[in-house]
Amino acid sequence: DIMELYKLEKLHLSDNKFVGTIPSFMFTRTTRLVELNMANNRLNSTLPSSLGNLRDLKHCSFAKNHLTGPLPMQIDLML
């Protein structure tokens, strides 16, 4: 279970043809992520506010998906 990988620093899930929403719980335990790549899938939701838990995040890509809506306020606080 990916949620138990609390020491995970790099997560590359690009080009997997994932469809649907990004689960809000996905970033609650993986708080040490430095790199996150979920580009080139078929995600069609908003970005979850739990992305704000990723305080060490340096590189992030959700390019080439079908995301909608504004960036969560929690992400603004990371910048």
Short mmCIF file of N, CA and C in Angstrom, two decimals:
data_model
loop_
_atom_site.label_atom_id
_atom_site.label_comp_id
_atom_site.label_asym_id
_atom_site.label_seq_id
_atom_site.Cartn_x
_atom_site.Cartn_y
_atom_site.Cartn_z
N ASP A 1 0.83 -1.18 0.00
CA ASP A 1 0.00 0.00 0.00
C ASP A 1 0.88 1.25 0.00
N ILE A 2 0.69 2.09 -0.96
CA ILE A 2 1.53 3.30 -1.12
C ILE A 2 1.39 4.24 0.07
N MET A 3 0.27 4.19 0.76
CA MET A 3 0.05 5.09 1.89
C MET A 3 0.96 4.77 3.07
N GLU A 4 1.51 3.57 3.11
CA GLU A 4 2.40 3.18 4.19
C GLU A 4 3.86 3.56 3.92
N LEU A 5 4.13 4.13 2.77
CA LEU A 5 5.50 4.50 2.40
C LEU A 5 5.80 5.92 2.85
N TYR A 6 5.78 6.14 4.15
CA TYR A 6 5.92 7.48 4.70
C TYR A 6 7.31 8.07 4.52
N LYS A 7 8.32 7.26 4.18
CA LYS A 7 9.67 7.77 3.92
C LYS A 7 9.94 7.99 2.43
N LEU A 8 8.95 7.77 1.61
CA LEU A 8 9.08 7.90 0.16
C LEU A 8 9.46 9.33 -0.22
N GLU A 9 10.50 9.49 -1.06
CA GLU A 9 10.94 10.81 -1.48
C GLU A 9 10.64 11.11 -2.94
N LYS A 10 10.57 10.09 -3.78
CA LYS A 10 10.30 10.29 -5.21
C LYS A 10 9.16 9.37 -5.65
N LEU A 11 8.19 9.98 -6.31
CA LEU A 11 7.05 9.20 -6.80
C LEU A 11 6.78 9.61 -8.24
N HIS A 12 7.06 8.72 -9.17
CA HIS A 12 6.87 8.98 -10.59
C HIS A 12 5.79 8.03 -11.11
N LEU A 13 4.63 8.59 -11.37
CA LEU A 13 3.49 7.82 -11.86
C LEU A 13 3.01 8.34 -13.20
N SER A 14 3.92 8.88 -13.98
CA SER A 14 3.53 9.45 -15.27
C SER A 14 3.34 8.34 -16.30
N ASP A 15 2.57 8.67 -17.34
CA ASP A 15 2.36 7.77 -18.48
C ASP A 15 1.76 6.42 -18.09
N ASN A 16 0.83 6.42 -17.16
CA ASN A 16 0.19 5.17 -16.73
C ASN A 16 -1.27 5.06 -17.13
N LYS A 17 -1.79 6.08 -17.78
CA LYS A 17 -3.19 6.10 -18.21
C LYS A 17 -4.16 5.99 -17.03
N PHE A 18 -3.75 6.54 -15.87
CA PHE A 18 -4.65 6.60 -14.73
C PHE A 18 -5.84 7.48 -15.09
N VAL A 19 -7.02 7.07 -14.68
CA VAL A 19 -8.25 7.77 -14.99
C VAL A 19 -8.97 8.12 -13.69
N GLY A 20 -9.59 9.29 -13.66
CA GLY A 20 -10.43 9.64 -12.52
C GLY A 20 -9.83 10.72 -11.65
N THR A 21 -10.23 10.68 -10.39
CA THR A 21 -9.81 11.71 -9.45
C THR A 21 -8.55 11.32 -8.70
N ILE A 22 -7.89 12.33 -8.17
CA ILE A 22 -6.72 12.11 -7.32
C ILE A 22 -7.25 11.96 -5.89
N PRO A 23 -7.02 10.82 -5.25
CA PRO A 23 -7.56 10.63 -3.90
C PRO A 23 -6.98 11.65 -2.92
N SER A 24 -7.81 12.28 -2.13
CA SER A 24 -7.34 13.30 -1.20
C SER A 24 -6.43 12.72 -0.13
N PHE A 25 -6.59 11.45 0.20
CA PHE A 25 -5.75 10.82 1.23
C PHE A 25 -4.36 10.47 0.72
N MET A 26 -4.12 10.58 -0.57
CA MET A 26 -2.86 10.11 -1.16
C MET A 26 -1.63 10.82 -0.59
N PHE A 27 -1.77 12.06 -0.19
CA PHE A 27 -0.61 12.82 0.27
C PHE A 27 -0.64 13.12 1.76
N THR A 28 -1.40 12.36 2.52
CA THR A 28 -1.47 12.60 3.96
C THR A 28 -0.35 11.89 4.72
N ARG A 29 0.13 10.76 4.22
CA ARG A 29 1.20 10.01 4.91
C ARG A 29 2.53 10.11 4.19
N THR A 30 2.52 10.43 2.91
CA THR A 30 3.76 10.50 2.11
C THR A 30 4.31 11.92 2.15
N THR A 31 4.49 12.46 3.34
CA THR A 31 4.82 13.87 3.50
C THR A 31 6.28 14.21 3.21
N ARG A 32 7.12 13.24 2.97
CA ARG A 32 8.53 13.51 2.69
C ARG A 32 8.84 13.58 1.20
N LEU A 33 7.82 13.57 0.37
CA LEU A 33 8.06 13.61 -1.08
C LEU A 33 8.81 14.87 -1.48
N VAL A 34 9.82 14.68 -2.31
CA VAL A 34 10.60 15.79 -2.88
C VAL A 34 10.24 15.92 -4.36
N GLU A 35 9.96 14.79 -5.01
CA GLU A 35 9.58 14.78 -6.43
C GLU A 35 8.27 14.03 -6.60
N LEU A 36 7.37 14.65 -7.37
CA LEU A 36 6.08 14.03 -7.67
C LEU A 36 5.78 14.27 -9.14
N ASN A 37 5.63 13.19 -9.89
CA ASN A 37 5.33 13.30 -11.32
C ASN A 37 4.13 12.42 -11.63
N MET A 38 3.01 13.06 -11.93
CA MET A 38 1.80 12.34 -12.32
C MET A 38 1.34 12.83 -13.69
N ALA A 39 2.29 13.25 -14.50
CA ALA A 39 1.99 13.80 -15.83
C ALA A 39 1.52 12.73 -16.80
N ASN A 40 0.82 13.18 -17.82
CA ASN A 40 0.41 12.34 -18.95
C ASN A 40 -0.42 11.12 -18.52
N ASN A 41 -1.44 11.42 -17.73
CA ASN A 41 -2.43 10.42 -17.38
C ASN A 41 -3.78 10.95 -17.85
N ARG A 42 -4.84 10.49 -17.27
CA ARG A 42 -6.18 10.97 -17.63
C ARG A 42 -6.93 11.42 -16.38
N LEU A 43 -6.21 12.08 -15.49
CA LEU A 43 -6.80 12.55 -14.25
C LEU A 43 -7.74 13.71 -14.55
N ASN A 44 -8.90 13.74 -13.93
CA ASN A 44 -9.89 14.75 -14.30
C ASN A 44 -10.55 15.39 -13.08
N SER A 45 -9.78 15.70 -12.10
CA SER A 45 -10.33 16.30 -10.89
C SER A 45 -9.59 17.59 -10.57
N THR A 46 -9.84 18.11 -9.40
CA THR A 46 -9.04 19.22 -8.90
C THR A 46 -7.86 18.64 -8.12
N LEU A 47 -6.87 19.47 -7.88
CA LEU A 47 -5.75 19.03 -7.04
C LEU A 47 -6.22 19.00 -5.59
N PRO A 48 -5.94 17.93 -4.86
CA PRO A 48 -6.41 17.85 -3.48
C PRO A 48 -5.63 18.80 -2.56
N SER A 49 -6.30 19.32 -1.56
CA SER A 49 -5.64 20.22 -0.61
C SER A 49 -4.53 19.51 0.16
N SER A 50 -4.58 18.18 0.22
CA SER A 50 -3.55 17.43 0.94
C SER A 50 -2.17 17.58 0.30
N LEU A 51 -2.10 18.10 -0.92
CA LEU A 51 -0.79 18.40 -1.52
C LEU A 51 -0.02 19.38 -0.65
N GLY A 52 -0.74 20.20 0.11
CA GLY A 52 -0.10 21.15 1.01
C GLY A 52 0.69 20.48 2.13
N ASN A 53 0.47 19.19 2.34
CA ASN A 53 1.24 18.44 3.34
C ASN A 53 2.66 18.17 2.89
N LEU A 54 2.93 18.33 1.62
CA LEU A 54 4.24 17.98 1.05
C LEU A 54 5.19 19.17 1.17
N ARG A 55 5.64 19.43 2.37
CA ARG A 55 6.47 20.60 2.67
C ARG A 55 7.84 20.56 2.00
N ASP A 56 8.35 19.38 1.68
CA ASP A 56 9.67 19.24 1.07
C ASP A 56 9.62 19.16 -0.45
N LEU A 57 8.46 19.27 -1.03
CA LEU A 57 8.29 19.10 -2.47
C LEU A 57 9.04 20.16 -3.25
N LYS A 58 9.89 19.72 -4.18
CA LYS A 58 10.68 20.64 -5.02
C LYS A 58 10.27 20.58 -6.48
N HIS A 59 9.88 19.41 -6.95
CA HIS A 59 9.48 19.20 -8.35
C HIS A 59 8.14 18.48 -8.38
N CYS A 60 7.21 19.06 -9.13
CA CYS A 60 5.87 18.51 -9.19
C CYS A 60 5.30 18.71 -10.60
N SER A 61 4.73 17.66 -11.19
CA SER A 61 4.12 17.81 -12.50
C SER A 61 2.83 17.01 -12.59
N PHE A 62 1.79 17.71 -13.03
CA PHE A 62 0.51 17.10 -13.36
C PHE A 62 0.16 17.43 -14.81
N ALA A 63 1.17 17.74 -15.62
CA ALA A 63 0.96 18.15 -17.01
C ALA A 63 0.24 17.06 -17.80
N LYS A 64 -0.47 17.49 -18.82
CA LYS A 64 -1.16 16.59 -19.75
C LYS A 64 -2.16 15.67 -19.05
N ASN A 65 -2.97 16.28 -18.18
CA ASN A 65 -4.12 15.64 -17.56
C ASN A 65 -5.32 16.52 -17.89
N HIS A 66 -6.41 16.27 -17.28
CA HIS A 66 -7.63 17.06 -17.50
C HIS A 66 -8.10 17.66 -16.19
N LEU A 67 -7.18 18.30 -15.48
CA LEU A 67 -7.49 18.86 -14.17
C LEU A 67 -8.30 20.14 -14.31
N THR A 68 -9.12 20.42 -13.31
CA THR A 68 -9.98 21.60 -13.34
C THR A 68 -9.87 22.33 -12.01
N GLY A 69 -10.36 23.55 -12.00
CA GLY A 69 -10.47 24.31 -10.75
C GLY A 69 -9.19 25.04 -10.37
N PRO A 70 -9.28 25.84 -9.32
CA PRO A 70 -8.14 26.62 -8.85
C PRO A 70 -7.16 25.76 -8.05
N LEU A 71 -5.96 26.27 -7.86
CA LEU A 71 -5.01 25.61 -6.97
C LEU A 71 -5.52 25.73 -5.54
N PRO A 72 -5.40 24.67 -4.77
CA PRO A 72 -5.82 24.76 -3.37
C PRO A 72 -4.99 25.79 -2.60
N MET A 73 -5.60 26.48 -1.66
CA MET A 73 -4.93 27.50 -0.87
C MET A 73 -3.69 26.94 -0.17
N GLN A 74 -3.73 25.67 0.22
CA GLN A 74 -2.60 25.05 0.90
C GLN A 74 -1.35 25.05 0.03
N ILE A 75 -1.53 24.97 -1.29
CA ILE A 75 -0.38 24.99 -2.20
C ILE A 75 0.22 26.38 -2.26
N ASP A 76 -0.62 27.40 -2.23
CA ASP A 76 -0.11 28.77 -2.21
C ASP A 76 0.80 29.00 -1.01
N LEU A 77 0.52 28.39 0.10
CA LEU A 77 1.32 28.55 1.29
C LEU A 77 2.70 27.91 1.16
N MET A 78 2.84 26.97 0.23
CA MET A 78 4.12 26.29 0.01
C MET A 78 5.08 27.14 -0.79
N LEU A 79 4.57 28.08 -1.56
CA LEU A 79 5.40 28.88 -2.45
C LEU A 79 6.17 29.94 -1.72
#
